PDB file of C-alpha atoms in Angstrom:
ATOM      1  CA  MET A   1     138.723  29.001  49.220  1.00  0.00           C
ATOM      2  CA  ALA A   2     138.127  31.718  46.611  1.00  0.00           C
ATOM      3  CA  LEU A   3     139.340  30.960  43.121  1.00  0.00           C
ATOM      4  CA  LEU A   4     142.090  33.207  41.784  1.00  0.00           C
ATOM      5  CA  SER A   5     141.134  35.802  39.170  1.00  0.00           C
ATOM      6  CA  LEU A   6     143.560  35.855  36.257  1.00  0.00           C
ATOM      7  CA  SER A   7     144.209  38.720  33.847  1.00  0.00           C
ATOM      8  CA  CYS A   8     145.009  37.986  30.188  1.00  0.00           C
ATOM      9  CA  GLY A   9     146.864  40.569  28.138  1.00  0.00           C
ATOM     10  CA  LEU A  10     146.059  40.954  24.436  1.00  0.00           C
ATOM     11  CA  ASP A  11     148.031  42.876  21.827  1.00  0.00           C
ATOM     12  CA  GLU A  12     148.748  42.801  18.115  1.00  0.00           C
ATOM     13  CA  ALA A  13     151.702  43.465  15.844  1.00  0.00           C
ATOM     14  CA  GLY A  14     151.555  44.517  12.226  1.00  0.00           C
ATOM     15  CA  ARG A  15     148.639  46.899  11.772  1.00  0.00           C
ATOM     16  CA  GLY A  16     150.774  49.437   9.920  1.00  0.00           C
ATOM     17  CA  PRO A  17     152.753  47.363   7.386  1.00  0.00           C
ATOM     18  CA  LEU A  18     151.910  47.174   3.704  1.00  0.00           C
ATOM     19  CA  ALA A  19     152.566  43.441   3.470  1.00  0.00           C
ATOM     20  CA  GLY A  20     152.362  40.256   5.474  1.00  0.00           C
ATOM     21  CA  PRO A  21     150.101  39.161   8.302  1.00  0.00           C
ATOM     22  CA  VAL A  22     148.882  40.771  11.477  1.00  0.00           C
ATOM     23  CA  THR A  23     149.686  38.725  14.568  1.00  0.00           C
ATOM     24  CA  ALA A  24     148.384  38.857  18.125  1.00  0.00           C
ATOM     25  CA  GLY A  25     149.504  37.532  21.463  1.00  0.00           C
ATOM     26  CA  ALA A  26     147.483  36.506  24.507  1.00  0.00           C
ATOM     27  CA  VAL A  27     149.314  36.015  27.811  1.00  0.00           C
ATOM     28  CA  ILE A  28     148.491  35.180  31.426  1.00  0.00           C
ATOM     29  CA  LEU A  29     151.488  35.627  33.719  1.00  0.00           C
ATOM     30  CA  PRO A  30     152.143  33.410  36.753  1.00  0.00           C
ATOM     31  CA  PRO A  31     152.576  35.133  40.127  1.00  0.00           C
ATOM     32  CA  ASP A  32     156.337  34.490  40.152  1.00  0.00           C
ATOM     33  CA  PHE A  33     157.072  35.909  36.688  1.00  0.00           C
ATOM     34  CA  PRO A  34     160.175  38.191  36.512  1.00  0.00           C
ATOM     35  CA  LEU A  35     158.318  41.367  35.562  1.00  0.00           C
ATOM     36  CA  ALA A  36     161.432  43.544  35.314  1.00  0.00           C
ATOM     37  CA  MET A  37     162.260  42.079  31.898  1.00  0.00           C
ATOM     38  CA  LEU A  38     158.957  43.230  30.385  1.00  0.00           C
ATOM     39  CA  ASN A  39     158.202  46.401  28.452  1.00  0.00           C
ATOM     40  CA  ASP A  40     156.331  47.437  25.350  1.00  0.00           C
ATOM     41  CA  SER A  41     157.880  45.290  22.613  1.00  0.00           C
ATOM     42  CA  LYS A  42     158.765  48.404  20.596  1.00  0.00           C
ATOM     43  CA  ALA A  43     160.823  49.736  23.526  1.00  0.00           C
ATOM     44  CA  LEU A  44     162.987  46.616  23.845  1.00  0.00           C
ATOM     45  CA  THR A  45     166.085  45.814  21.837  1.00  0.00           C
ATOM     46  CA  PRO A  46     165.775  42.727  19.622  1.00  0.00           C
ATOM     47  CA  LYS A  47     168.078  40.830  22.009  1.00  0.00           C
ATOM     48  CA  LYS A  48     166.047  41.723  25.110  1.00  0.00           C
ATOM     49  CA  ARG A  49     162.780  41.041  23.311  1.00  0.00           C
ATOM     50  CA  ALA A  50     163.939  37.575  22.255  1.00  0.00           C
ATOM     51  CA  ALA A  51     165.115  36.815  25.802  1.00  0.00           C
ATOM     52  CA  ALA A  52     161.782  37.953  27.227  1.00  0.00           C
ATOM     53  CA  GLU A  53     159.871  35.864  24.691  1.00  0.00           C
ATOM     54  CA  ALA A  54     161.770  32.747  25.752  1.00  0.00           C
ATOM     55  CA  VAL A  55     160.872  33.280  29.417  1.00  0.00           C
ATOM     56  CA  ILE A  56     157.234  34.068  28.594  1.00  0.00           C
ATOM     57  CA  LYS A  57     156.946  30.850  26.612  1.00  0.00           C
ATOM     58  CA  GLU A  58     158.605  28.874  29.399  1.00  0.00           C
ATOM     59  CA  LYS A  59     156.684  30.240  32.390  1.00  0.00           C
ATOM     60  CA  ALA A  60     153.488  31.960  31.207  1.00  0.00           C
ATOM     61  CA  LEU A  61     150.328  30.756  29.530  1.00  0.00           C
ATOM     62  CA  TRP A  62     150.283  32.165  26.016  1.00  0.00           C
ATOM     63  CA  GLY A  63     148.544  31.995  22.671  1.00  0.00           C
ATOM     64  CA  LEU A  64     149.282  33.329  19.201  1.00  0.00           C
ATOM     65  CA  GLY A  65     146.878  34.405  16.465  1.00  0.00           C
ATOM     66  CA  ILE A  66     147.882  34.993  12.829  1.00  0.00           C
ATOM     67  CA  VAL A  67     145.698  36.553  10.126  1.00  0.00           C
ATOM     68  CA  ASP A  68     147.229  36.680   6.653  1.00  0.00           C
ATOM     69  CA  HIS A  69     147.322  39.489   4.086  1.00  0.00           C
ATOM     70  CA  GLU A  70     144.421  38.096   2.056  1.00  0.00           C
ATOM     71  CA  ALA A  71     142.136  38.041   5.088  1.00  0.00           C
ATOM     72  CA  ILE A  72     143.253  41.571   5.964  1.00  0.00           C
ATOM     73  CA  ASP A  73     142.177  42.726   2.500  1.00  0.00           C
ATOM     74  CA  ARG A  74     138.815  40.988   2.918  1.00  0.00           C
ATOM     75  CA  MET A  75     137.893  42.165   6.415  1.00  0.00           C
ATOM     76  CA  ASN A  76     140.024  45.333   6.893  1.00  0.00           C
ATOM     77  CA  ILE A  77     142.941  45.695   9.281  1.00  0.00           C
ATOM     78  CA  LEU A  78     140.918  46.566  12.402  1.00  0.00           C
ATOM     79  CA  ASN A  79     138.681  43.518  12.095  1.00  0.00           C
ATOM     80  CA  ALA A  80     141.686  41.352  11.215  1.00  0.00           C
ATOM     81  CA  SER A  81     143.512  42.575  14.334  1.00  0.00           C
ATOM     82  CA  MET A  82     140.508  41.808  16.526  1.00  0.00           C
ATOM     83  CA  TYR A  83     140.191  38.363  14.946  1.00  0.00           C
ATOM     84  CA  ALA A  84     143.892  37.681  15.556  1.00  0.00           C
ATOM     85  CA  MET A  85     143.384  38.506  19.253  1.00  0.00           C
ATOM     86  CA  GLN A  86     140.401  36.158  19.356  1.00  0.00           C
ATOM     87  CA  LEU A  87     142.485  33.375  17.812  1.00  0.00           C
ATOM     88  CA  ALA A  88     145.314  34.009  20.284  1.00  0.00           C
ATOM     89  CA  PHE A  89     142.918  33.870  23.232  1.00  0.00           C
ATOM     90  CA  ASP A  90     141.311  30.667  21.951  1.00  0.00           C
ATOM     91  CA  MET A  91     144.767  29.062  21.657  1.00  0.00           C
ATOM     92  CA  LEU A  92     145.586  30.117  25.215  1.00  0.00           C
ATOM     93  CA  LEU A  93     142.407  28.513  26.507  1.00  0.00           C
ATOM     94  CA  LEU A  94     143.396  25.141  25.058  1.00  0.00           C
ATOM     95  CA  ARG A  95     146.154  24.827  27.688  1.00  0.00           C
ATOM     96  CA  PHE A  96     144.482  26.724  30.531  1.00  0.00           C
ATOM     97  CA  ASP A  97     143.541  23.775  32.754  1.00  0.00           C
ATOM     98  CA  ASP A  98     146.883  21.999  32.360  1.00  0.00           C
ATOM     99  CA  TRP A  99     148.818  25.217  32.980  1.00  0.00           C
ATOM    100  CA  CYS A 100     146.891  25.978  36.166  1.00  0.00           C
ATOM    101  CA  THR A 101     147.608  22.454  37.418  1.00  0.00           C
ATOM    102  CA  GLU A 102     151.313  22.758  36.557  1.00  0.00           C
ATOM    103  CA  HIS A 103     151.615  26.032  38.476  1.00  0.00           C
ATOM    104  CA  GLY A 104     149.411  25.061  41.412  1.00  0.00           C
ATOM    105  CA  ILE A 105     146.912  27.791  40.554  1.00  0.00           C
ATOM    106  CA  GLU A 106     143.330  27.400  41.784  1.00  0.00           C
ATOM    107  CA  SER A 107     141.225  29.005  39.065  1.00  0.00           C
ATOM    108  CA  ASP A 108     138.882  28.309  36.187  1.00  0.00           C
ATOM    109  CA  ARG A 109     137.935  29.917  32.898  1.00  0.00           C
ATOM    110  CA  ALA A 110     135.082  31.852  34.501  1.00  0.00           C
ATOM    111  CA  HIS A 111     137.694  33.825  36.467  1.00  0.00           C
ATOM    112  CA  ILE A 112     139.634  35.114  33.454  1.00  0.00           C
ATOM    113  CA  THR A 113     139.383  38.779  32.497  1.00  0.00           C
ATOM    114  CA  ALA A 114     141.264  40.402  29.624  1.00  0.00           C
ATOM    115  CA  ILE A 115     142.933  43.713  28.800  1.00  0.00           C
ATOM    116  CA  ALA A 116     143.374  44.561  25.110  1.00  0.00           C
ATOM    117  CA  ASP A 117     145.781  47.229  23.953  1.00  0.00           C
ATOM    118  CA  GLY A 118     144.053  50.037  22.062  1.00  0.00           C
ATOM    119  CA  ASN A 119     140.517  51.399  22.041  1.00  0.00           C
ATOM    120  CA  THR A 120     138.562  48.431  20.653  1.00  0.00           C
ATOM    121  CA  VAL A 121     137.442  45.351  22.548  1.00  0.00           C
ATOM    122  CA  PRO A 122     138.050  42.081  20.654  1.00  0.00           C
ATOM    123  CA  PRO A 123     135.381  39.336  20.624  1.00  0.00           C
ATOM    124  CA  VAL A 124     136.998  37.082  23.222  1.00  0.00           C
ATOM    125  CA  SER A 125     134.983  34.741  25.417  1.00  0.00           C
ATOM    126  CA  CYS A 126     135.619  36.532  28.710  1.00  0.00           C
ATOM    127  CA  PRO A 127     135.063  40.007  30.165  1.00  0.00           C
ATOM    128  CA  CYS A 128     137.467  42.348  28.389  1.00  0.00           C
ATOM    129  CA  ARG A 129     138.305  46.027  28.393  1.00  0.00           C
ATOM    130  CA  ALA A 130     140.401  48.084  25.981  1.00  0.00           C
ATOM    131  CA  GLU A 131     143.209  50.272  27.324  1.00  0.00           C
ATOM    132  CA  VAL A 132     144.989  52.855  25.178  1.00  0.00           C
ATOM    133  CA  LYS A 133     148.753  52.413  25.564  1.00  0.00           C
ATOM    134  CA  GLY A 134     148.068  49.258  27.518  1.00  0.00           C
ATOM    135  CA  ASP A 135     151.302  47.787  26.194  1.00  0.00           C
ATOM    136  CA  ALA A 136     153.199  50.391  28.250  1.00  0.00           C
ATOM    137  CA  ARG A 137     151.055  50.104  31.398  1.00  0.00           C
ATOM    138  CA  PHE A 138     150.109  46.471  32.026  1.00  0.00           C
ATOM    139  CA  PHE A 139     152.655  43.668  32.307  1.00  0.00           C
ATOM    140  CA  GLU A 140     150.396  41.045  30.747  1.00  0.00           C
ATOM    141  CA  VAL A 141     149.806  43.281  27.720  1.00  0.00           C
ATOM    142  CA  MET A 142     153.544  43.933  27.422  1.00  0.00           C
ATOM    143  CA  ALA A 143     154.081  40.176  27.337  1.00  0.00           C
ATOM    144  CA  ALA A 144     151.387  39.759  24.674  1.00  0.00           C
ATOM    145  CA  SER A 145     153.022  42.476  22.570  1.00  0.00           C
ATOM    146  CA  ILE A 146     156.345  40.610  22.755  1.00  0.00           C
ATOM    147  CA  ILE A 147     154.756  37.335  21.656  1.00  0.00           C
ATOM    148  CA  ALA A 148     153.040  39.061  18.723  1.00  0.00           C
ATOM    149  CA  LYS A 149     156.071  41.084  17.618  1.00  0.00           C
ATOM    150  CA  GLU A 150     158.563  38.229  17.747  1.00  0.00           C
ATOM    151  CA  ALA A 151     156.241  35.904  15.846  1.00  0.00           C
ATOM    152  CA  ARG A 152     155.560  38.439  13.113  1.00  0.00           C
ATOM    153  CA  ASP A 153     159.235  39.306  12.691  1.00  0.00           C
ATOM    154  CA  ARG A 154     160.070  35.629  12.198  1.00  0.00           C
ATOM    155  CA  ILE A 155     157.334  35.302   9.593  1.00  0.00           C
ATOM    156  CA  MET A 156     158.632  38.311   7.681  1.00  0.00           C
ATOM    157  CA  VAL A 157     162.204  36.971   7.758  1.00  0.00           C
ATOM    158  CA  SER A 158     160.893  33.736   6.240  1.00  0.00           C
ATOM    159  CA  TYR A 159     159.144  35.737   3.524  1.00  0.00           C
ATOM    160  CA  ASP A 160     162.407  37.546   2.855  1.00  0.00           C
ATOM    161  CA  LYS A 161     163.926  34.200   1.910  1.00  0.00           C
ATOM    162  CA  ALA A 162     161.053  33.534  -0.494  1.00  0.00           C
ATOM    163  CA  PHE A 163     161.003  37.050  -1.985  1.00  0.00           C
ATOM    164  CA  PRO A 164     164.488  38.477  -1.284  1.00  0.00           C
ATOM    165  CA  GLN A 165     164.140  41.406  -3.679  1.00  0.00           C
ATOM    166  CA  TYR A 166     161.545  43.050  -1.409  1.00  0.00           C
ATOM    167  CA  GLY A 167     163.799  43.318   1.648  1.00  0.00           C
ATOM    168  CA  TYR A 168     161.283  42.009   4.182  1.00  0.00           C
ATOM    169  CA  ALA A 169     163.936  40.959   6.704  1.00  0.00           C
ATOM    170  CA  LYS A 170     165.011  44.584   6.997  1.00  0.00           C
ATOM    171  CA  HIS A 171     161.756  46.569   7.072  1.00  0.00           C
ATOM    172  CA  LYS A 172     159.288  43.781   7.994  1.00  0.00           C
ATOM    173  CA  GLY A 173     156.763  45.109   5.478  1.00  0.00           C
ATOM    174  CA  TYR A 174     156.437  48.576   6.968  1.00  0.00           C
ATOM    175  CA  PRO A 175     155.947  51.524   4.571  1.00  0.00           C
ATOM    176  CA  THR A 176     159.580  52.561   4.207  1.00  0.00           C
ATOM    177  CA  PRO A 177     160.698  54.463   1.091  1.00  0.00           C
ATOM    178  CA  ALA A 178     162.705  51.396  -0.002  1.00  0.00           C
ATOM    179  CA  HIS A 179     159.660  49.134   0.304  1.00  0.00           C
ATOM    180  CA  LYS A 180     157.450  51.449  -1.725  1.00  0.00           C
ATOM    181  CA  LYS A 181     160.195  51.949  -4.314  1.00  0.00           C
ATOM    182  CA  ILE A 182     160.612  48.224  -4.991  1.00  0.00           C
ATOM    183  CA  CYS A 183     156.836  47.817  -5.263  1.00  0.00           C
ATOM    184  CA  ARG A 184     156.748  50.559  -7.896  1.00  0.00           C
ATOM    185  CA  GLU A 185     159.572  48.886  -9.791  1.00  0.00           C
ATOM    186  CA  LEU A 186     158.496  45.233  -9.559  1.00  0.00           C
ATOM    187  CA  GLY A 187     154.818  45.461  -8.652  1.00  0.00           C
ATOM    188  CA  PRO A 188     153.281  44.088  -5.479  1.00  0.00           C
ATOM    189  CA  SER A 189     154.830  41.048  -3.862  1.00  0.00           C
ATOM    190  CA  PRO A 190     152.743  37.891  -3.344  1.00  0.00           C
ATOM    191  CA  ILE A 191     152.133  38.936   0.292  1.00  0.00           C
ATOM    192  CA  GLN A 192     151.197  42.557  -0.411  1.00  0.00           C
ATOM    193  CA  ARG A 193     148.092  43.999   1.241  1.00  0.00           C
ATOM    194  CA  LEU A 194     146.414  45.213  -1.907  1.00  0.00           C
ATOM    195  CA  THR A 195     143.888  47.400  -0.100  1.00  0.00           C
ATOM    196  CA  PHE A 196     146.794  49.447   1.359  1.00  0.00           C
ATOM    197  CA  ASN A 197     148.593  52.180  -0.560  1.00  0.00           C
ATOM    198  CA  TYR A 198     151.813  50.264  -1.183  1.00  0.00           C
ATOM    199  CA  LEU A 199     153.068  52.673  -3.843  1.00  0.00           C
TER     200      LEU A 199
END
């Protein structure tokens, strides 16, 4: 009996913000996953995205990678994004064998391939290709984008509680006029990406 080939989606959230981490998701979907609930995370309402995340975490095999603002400043945002995808994939692999057994899937790690959103292939330990707009075209990449986006939003809401004057719960660190204005008035926050133009 041939072993089943499994496709892992990879995507990141947080390349554009001026503060906070970049996160990445890695997801392998089971054959019976309800695909109709998936879309690019940016195209879903917060309520639908949260509902989809819950089902992904219940049914799919997933991993999450987080690279903080200091590492982003050291290695640049592209390299940090690729590293976050690598971390997410490595986390996914930790549960691969158990997940396959739980779902009655005959496969092994040698039969995993990956699709990364964008035009750069991350250094994951399986064959991988990059697909521009992959988060709008491939269900496993959509699921990875949801994992990454939901995780990053929660992190930024937690930072809002620590540094409420910066408004992170509202803009999530993105370069809004209000974000830049408060940085000019108060200086950079403790989670600012100092290599970005935050002013």
